[in-house]
PDB file of C-alpha atoms and ligand atoms in Angstrom:
ATOM      1  CA  MET A1206       0.066   0.075  -0.082  1.00  0.00           C
ATOM      2  CA  SER A1207       1.449   3.323  -0.888  1.00  0.00           C
ATOM      3  CA  GLY A1208       0.588   6.580  -2.791  1.00  0.00           C
ATOM      4  CA  SER A1209      -0.035  10.163  -2.022  1.00  0.00           C
ATOM      5  CA  GLY A1210      -1.976  11.361   1.055  1.00  0.00           C
ATOM      6  CA  ALA A1211       0.854  11.100   3.652  1.00  0.00           C
ATOM      7  CA  PRO A1212      -0.118  13.471   6.779  1.00  0.00           C
ATOM      8  CA  ARG A1213       1.259  16.992   6.363  1.00  0.00           C
ATOM      9  CA  GLY A1214       3.408  18.213   9.165  1.00  0.00           C
ATOM     10  CA  GLY A1215       3.702  21.847  10.546  1.00  0.00           C
ATOM     11  CA  GLN A1216       0.971  21.099  12.996  1.00  0.00           C
ATOM     12  CA  ASP A1217       0.792  22.745  16.381  1.00  0.00           C
ATOM     13  CA  GLY A1218       1.610  20.111  18.971  1.00  0.00           C
ATOM     14  CA  ALA A1219       2.646  22.358  21.988  1.00  0.00           C
ATOM     15  CA  GLY A1220       1.915  20.491  25.310  1.00  0.00           C
ATOM     16  CA  VAL A1221       1.116  17.164  23.488  1.00  0.00           C
ATOM     17  CA  ARG A1222       2.721  14.268  25.188  1.00  0.00           C
ATOM     18  CA  ILE A1223       3.330  11.279  23.037  1.00  0.00           C
ATOM     19  CA  ALA A1224       4.314   7.843  24.021  1.00  0.00           C
ATOM     20  CA  VAL A1225       6.486   6.026  21.413  1.00  0.00           C
ATOM     21  CA  ILE A1226       6.498   2.384  21.938  1.00  0.00           C
ATOM     22  CA  ALA A1227       9.175   0.641  19.903  1.00  0.00           C
ATOM     23  CA  ALA A1228       9.838  -2.994  19.206  1.00  0.00           C
ATOM     24  CA  SER A1229      13.394  -4.132  19.055  1.00  0.00           C
ATOM     25  CA  TRP A1230      13.804  -6.336  15.894  1.00  0.00           C
ATOM     26  CA  HIS A1231      15.793  -4.734  13.022  1.00  0.00           C
ATOM     27  CA  ARG A1232      17.771  -2.227  15.022  1.00  0.00           C
ATOM     28  CA  THR A1233      19.009   0.061  12.160  1.00  0.00           C
ATOM     29  CA  ILE A1234      15.698   0.688  10.973  1.00  0.00           C
ATOM     30  CA  MET A1235      13.983   1.244  14.292  1.00  0.00           C
ATOM     31  CA  ASP A1236      16.696   3.691  15.081  1.00  0.00           C
ATOM     32  CA  GLY A1237      15.573   5.577  11.833  1.00  0.00           C
ATOM     33  CA  LEU A1238      11.919   5.419  12.807  1.00  0.00           C
ATOM     34  CA  ILE A1239      12.553   6.727  16.445  1.00  0.00           C
ATOM     35  CA  ALA A1240      14.542   9.501  15.223  1.00  0.00           C
ATOM     36  CA  GLY A1241      11.874  10.485  12.897  1.00  0.00           C
ATOM     37  CA  THR A1242       9.308  10.628  15.806  1.00  0.00           C
ATOM     38  CA  ARG A1243      11.571  12.803  17.616  1.00  0.00           C
ATOM     39  CA  ARG A1244      12.129  15.004  14.587  1.00  0.00           C
ATOM     40  CA  ALA A1245       8.463  15.605  13.943  1.00  0.00           C
ATOM     41  CA  ALA A1246       7.396  16.007  17.639  1.00  0.00           C
ATOM     42  CA  ASP A1247      10.285  18.669  18.055  1.00  0.00           C
ATOM     43  CA  ALA A1248       9.005  20.657  14.886  1.00  0.00           C
ATOM     44  CA  ALA A1249       5.607  20.395  16.403  1.00  0.00           C
ATOM     45  CA  GLY A1250       6.381  21.652  19.999  1.00  0.00           C
ATOM     46  CA  ALA A1251       5.265  17.998  21.391  1.00  0.00           C
ATOM     47  CA  SER A1252       7.366  15.712  23.566  1.00  0.00           C
ATOM     48  CA  VAL A1253       7.963  12.137  23.072  1.00  0.00           C
ATOM     49  CA  GLU A1254       8.866   9.322  25.732  1.00  0.00           C
ATOM     50  CA  VAL A1255      10.222   6.232  24.094  1.00  0.00           C
ATOM     51  CA  PHE A1256       9.413   2.791  25.648  1.00  0.00           C
ATOM     52  CA  SER A1257      10.890  -0.481  24.156  1.00  0.00           C
ATOM     53  CA  VAL A1258       9.253  -3.829  23.809  1.00  0.00           C
ATOM     54  CA  PRO A1259      10.857  -7.099  22.746  1.00  0.00           C
ATOM     55  CA  GLY A1260       8.840  -7.504  19.399  1.00  0.00           C
ATOM     56  CA  SER A1261       5.992  -6.084  17.528  1.00  0.00           C
ATOM     57  CA  PHE A1262       3.568  -8.600  18.821  1.00  0.00           C
ATOM     58  CA  GLU A1263       4.110  -6.755  22.198  1.00  0.00           C
ATOM     59  CA  LEU A1264       3.136  -3.359  20.893  1.00  0.00           C
ATOM     60  CA  PRO A1265      -0.642  -3.318  21.535  1.00  0.00           C
ATOM     61  CA  VAL A1266      -0.408  -4.407  25.225  1.00  0.00           C
ATOM     62  CA  ALA A1267       2.218  -1.486  25.864  1.00  0.00           C
ATOM     63  CA  ALA A1268       0.052   0.901  23.778  1.00  0.00           C
ATOM     64  CA  ARG A1269      -2.963   0.164  25.879  1.00  0.00           C
ATOM     65  CA  ARG A1270      -1.115   1.030  29.077  1.00  0.00           C
ATOM     66  CA  ALA A1271       0.547   4.047  27.400  1.00  0.00           C
ATOM     67  CA  ALA A1272      -2.984   5.168  26.573  1.00  0.00           C
ATOM     68  CA  ASP A1273      -3.940   5.760  30.330  1.00  0.00           C
ATOM     69  CA  ARG A1274      -1.166   8.310  30.735  1.00  0.00           C
ATOM     70  CA  PHE A1275      -0.485  10.113  27.340  1.00  0.00           C
ATOM     71  CA  ASP A1276      -2.347  12.218  24.955  1.00  0.00           C
ATOM     72  CA  ALA A1277      -1.443   9.897  22.024  1.00  0.00           C
ATOM     73  CA  VAL A1278       0.729   6.705  21.246  1.00  0.00           C
ATOM     74  CA  VAL A1279       2.991   6.066  18.274  1.00  0.00           C
ATOM     75  CA  ALA A1280       3.645   2.294  17.601  1.00  0.00           C
ATOM     76  CA  LEU A1281       6.816   1.586  15.911  1.00  0.00           C
ATOM     77  CA  GLY A1282       8.025  -1.829  14.520  1.00  0.00           C
ATOM     78  CA  VAL A1283       9.595  -3.622  11.572  1.00  0.00           C
ATOM     79  CA  ILE A1284       8.094  -6.988  10.433  1.00  0.00           C
ATOM     80  CA  ILE A1285      10.040  -8.538   7.422  1.00  0.00           C
ATOM     81  CA  ARG A1286       8.442 -11.483   5.476  1.00  0.00           C
ATOM     82  CA  GLY A1287      10.002 -14.544   5.933  1.00  0.00           C
ATOM     83  CA  GLY A1288       9.381 -17.957   4.459  1.00  0.00           C
ATOM     84  CA  THR A1289       6.608 -19.026   7.021  1.00  0.00           C
ATOM     85  CA  PRO A1290       3.099 -17.764   7.962  1.00  0.00           C
ATOM     86  CA  HIS A1291       4.502 -16.105  10.926  1.00  0.00           C
ATOM     87  CA  PHE A1292       4.521 -12.730   9.127  1.00  0.00           C
ATOM     88  CA  GLU A1293       0.928 -12.794   8.627  1.00  0.00           C
ATOM     89  CA  TYR A1294       0.086 -13.764  12.193  1.00  0.00           C
ATOM     90  CA  VAL A1295       2.328 -11.047  13.596  1.00  0.00           C
ATOM     91  CA  SER A1296       1.332  -8.284  11.318  1.00  0.00           C
ATOM     92  CA  GLY A1297      -2.437  -9.133  11.577  1.00  0.00           C
ATOM     93  CA  GLY A1298      -2.199  -9.451  15.471  1.00  0.00           C
ATOM     94  CA  VAL A1299      -0.339  -6.208  15.772  1.00  0.00           C
ATOM     95  CA  THR A1300      -2.803  -4.243  13.451  1.00  0.00           C
ATOM     96  CA  TYR A1301      -5.851  -5.493  15.156  1.00  0.00           C
ATOM     97  CA  GLY A1302      -4.477  -4.999  18.554  1.00  0.00           C
ATOM     98  CA  LEU A1303      -3.509  -1.413  17.748  1.00  0.00           C
ATOM     99  CA  THR A1304      -6.806  -0.673  16.200  1.00  0.00           C
ATOM    100  CA  GLU A1305      -8.487  -2.123  19.277  1.00  0.00           C
ATOM    101  CA  VAL A1306      -6.920  -0.009  21.602  1.00  0.00           C
ATOM    102  CA  ALA A1307      -7.168   3.169  19.591  1.00  0.00           C
ATOM    103  CA  VAL A1308     -11.029   2.519  19.287  1.00  0.00           C
ATOM    104  CA  THR A1309     -11.704   1.371  22.821  1.00  0.00           C
ATOM    105  CA  THR A1310      -9.711   4.157  24.484  1.00  0.00           C
ATOM    106  CA  GLY A1311     -10.340   6.929  22.197  1.00  0.00           C
ATOM    107  CA  VAL A1312      -6.494   7.684  22.355  1.00  0.00           C
ATOM    108  CA  PRO A1313      -4.937   8.282  18.858  1.00  0.00           C
ATOM    109  CA  ILE A1314      -2.300   5.470  18.009  1.00  0.00           C
ATOM    110  CA  GLY A1315       0.135   6.171  15.294  1.00  0.00           C
ATOM    111  CA  PHE A1316       0.722   3.093  13.149  1.00  0.00           C
ATOM    112  CA  GLY A1317       4.174   3.229  12.543  1.00  0.00           C
ATOM    113  CA  VAL A1318       4.591  -0.604  12.114  1.00  0.00           C
ATOM    114  CA  LEU A1319       6.518  -1.570   8.529  1.00  0.00           C
ATOM    115  CA  THR A1320       5.391  -4.765   7.194  1.00  0.00           C
ATOM    116  CA  CYS A1321       7.574  -5.252   4.378  1.00  0.00           C
ATOM    117  CA  ASP A1322       8.793  -8.077   1.906  1.00  0.00           C
ATOM    118  CA  THR A1323      12.371  -7.111   2.100  1.00  0.00           C
ATOM    119  CA  GLU A1324      14.818  -5.123   4.537  1.00  0.00           C
ATOM    120  CA  GLU A1325      15.640  -2.703   1.610  1.00  0.00           C
ATOM    121  CA  GLN A1326      11.929  -1.871   1.578  1.00  0.00           C
ATOM    122  CA  ALA A1327      11.850  -1.077   5.102  1.00  0.00           C
ATOM    123  CA  LEU A1328      15.186   1.009   5.100  1.00  0.00           C
ATOM    124  CA  ASP A1329      13.589   3.034   2.279  1.00  0.00           C
ATOM    125  CA  ARG A1330      10.634   3.996   4.575  1.00  0.00           C
ATOM    126  CA  ALA A1331      12.765   4.458   7.798  1.00  0.00           C
ATOM    127  CA  GLY A1332      13.593   8.074   7.599  1.00  0.00           C
ATOM    128  CA  LEU A1333      17.335   7.279   7.111  1.00  0.00           C
ATOM    129  CA  PRO A1334      19.871   9.173   4.885  1.00  0.00           C
ATOM    130  CA  GLY A1335      18.821   7.937   1.604  1.00  0.00           C
ATOM    131  CA  SER A1336      15.293   6.892   2.510  1.00  0.00           C
ATOM    132  CA  SER A1337      12.403   8.237   0.495  1.00  0.00           C
ATOM    133  CA  GLU A1338       9.881   7.861   3.265  1.00  0.00           C
ATOM    134  CA  ASP A1339       9.970   8.753   6.931  1.00  0.00           C
ATOM    135  CA  LYS A1340       7.324   6.764   8.328  1.00  0.00           C
ATOM    136  CA  GLY A1341       8.231   7.603  12.192  1.00  0.00           C
ATOM    137  CA  ALA A1342       7.714  11.234  11.369  1.00  0.00           C
ATOM    138  CA  GLU A1343       4.423  10.411   9.470  1.00  0.00           C
ATOM    139  CA  ALA A1344       2.842   8.614  12.497  1.00  0.00           C
ATOM    140  CA  VAL A1345       3.580  11.692  14.604  1.00  0.00           C
ATOM    141  CA  ASP A1346       2.069  13.906  12.181  1.00  0.00           C
ATOM    142  CA  ALA A1347      -1.005  11.565  12.051  1.00  0.00           C
ATOM    143  CA  VAL A1348      -1.855  11.441  15.821  1.00  0.00           C
ATOM    144  CA  LEU A1349      -1.335  15.259  15.992  1.00  0.00           C
ATOM    145  CA  GLY A1350      -3.842  15.707  13.005  1.00  0.00           C
ATOM    146  CA  THR A1351      -6.154  13.022  14.628  1.00  0.00           C
ATOM    147  CA  LEU A1352      -6.007  14.905  18.032  1.00  0.00           C
ATOM    148  CA  ALA A1353      -6.939  18.084  16.405  1.00  0.00           C
ATOM    149  CA  THR A1354     -10.001  16.565  14.659  1.00  0.00           C
ATOM    150  CA  LEU A1355     -11.158  14.744  17.662  1.00  0.00           C
ATOM    151  CA  SER A1356     -10.980  18.091  19.643  1.00  0.00           C
ATOM    152  CA  ALA A1357     -13.077  19.636  16.655  1.00  0.00           C
ATOM    153  CA  ILE A1358     -15.480  16.921  16.616  1.00  0.00           C
ATOM    154  CA  SER A1359     -15.985  17.469  20.556  1.00  0.00           C
ATOM    155  CA  GLY A1360     -16.778  21.155  19.840  1.00  0.00           C
ATOM    156  CA  THR A1361     -13.346  22.644  20.635  1.00  0.00           C
ATOM    157  CA  GLY A1362     -10.404  23.500  18.423  1.00  0.00           C
ATOM    158  CA  THR A1363      -9.771  23.556  14.670  1.00  0.00           C
ATOM    159  CA  PRO A1364      -9.868  20.316  12.758  1.00  0.00           C
ATOM    160  CA  TYR A1365      -6.997  18.841  10.885  1.00  0.00           C
ATOM    161  CA  VAL A1366      -7.112  19.732   7.169  1.00  0.00           C
ATOM    162  CA  GLY A1367      -5.829  17.219   4.629  1.00  0.00           C
ATOM    163  CA  PHE A1368      -4.517  17.584   1.328  1.00  0.00           C
ATOM    164  CA  THR A1369      -8.199  17.609  -0.044  1.00  0.00           C
ATOM    165  CA  GLY A1370      -8.729  21.184   1.520  1.00  0.00           C
ATOM    166  CA  GLY A1371     -10.985  19.955   4.016  1.00  0.00           C
ATOM    167  CA  PRO A1372     -14.840  19.254   3.969  1.00  0.00           C
ATOM    168  CA  ARG A1373     -16.845  20.282   1.143  1.00  0.00           C
TER     169      ARG A1373
HETATM  170  C1  DLZ B2030       9.491 -13.852  16.355  1.00  0.00           C
HETATM  171  C2  DLZ B2030       9.567 -12.896  15.521  1.00  0.00           C
HETATM  172  C3  DLZ B2030      10.000 -12.804  14.282  1.00  0.00           C
HETATM  173  C4  DLZ B2030      10.308 -14.123  13.692  1.00  0.00           C
HETATM  174  N1  DLZ B2030      10.252 -11.634  13.462  1.00  0.00           N
HETATM  175  C5  DLZ B2030       9.760 -10.682  14.130  1.00  0.00           C
HETATM  176  C6  DLZ B2030       9.907  -9.294  13.196  1.00  0.00           C
HETATM  177  O1  DLZ B2030      10.326  -9.400  12.021  1.00  0.00           O
HETATM  178  N2  DLZ B2030       9.555  -8.014  13.704  1.00  0.00           N
HETATM  179  C7  DLZ B2030       9.318  -8.075  15.043  1.00  0.00           C
HETATM  180  O2  DLZ B2030       8.960  -6.942  15.516  1.00  0.00           O
HETATM  181  N3  DLZ B2030       9.214  -8.985  15.946  1.00  0.00           N
HETATM  182  C8  DLZ B2030       9.514 -10.456  15.350  1.00  0.00           C
HETATM  183  N4  DLZ B2030       9.478 -11.440  16.197  1.00  0.00           N
HETATM  184  C9  DLZ B2030       9.111 -11.345  17.752  1.00  0.00           C
HETATM  185  C10 DLZ B2030       7.504 -11.222  17.894  1.00  0.00           C
HETATM  186  O3  DLZ B2030       7.104  -9.959  17.585  1.00  0.00           O
HETATM  187  C11 DLZ B2030       7.312 -11.397  19.400  1.00  0.00           C
HETATM  188  O4  DLZ B2030       8.095 -10.581  20.038  1.00  0.00           O
HETATM  189  C12 DLZ B2030       7.587 -12.902  19.878  1.00  0.00           C
HETATM  190  O5  DLZ B2030       6.793 -13.808  19.027  1.00  0.00           O
HETATM  191  C13 DLZ B2030       7.535 -13.106  21.328  1.00  0.00           C
HETATM  192  O6  DLZ B2030       5.990 -12.771  21.561  1.00  0.00           O
END
């Protein structure tokens, strides 16, 4: 899945506290994703606190705990397809688990989990020198945008406006 429409940066995240939950597999790529979350949060005036979990499968339970104490959560992981169905089970479980946390708590969860066929594809999305995409930063921009829109839906604040130019 790829294409245009990535969340825009430049949002005001002053005072927003974001928990970054980071899996530990594929270290170099993870370091790039974590650095991207810090860059995007700094640019927006938000703060991040990073917590490690062993693997991507552990992201949802940690995200659930973080949702009790932070304004938003960004989950980061790298899952590379191998020769067994393990990839599908872990990727599906993480996606379902994070979705459930977001929906049941109402706390935005940024999905910074790369599910790739190859390590090269993941490196290209990790926000490293030479990468064409920066999925850690995008996940922060996404939760900031979602927080803005949730506030607007609740009757306070201005909603996030995407590339379409907003509601018609
Ligand atoms: C076991 C496993 C494998 C094979 N591959 C990955 C991976 O590519 N990325 C990742 O984040 N985690 C992987 N894991 C670990 C699982 O997510 C999980 O930590 C273990 O199954 C223990 O619950």
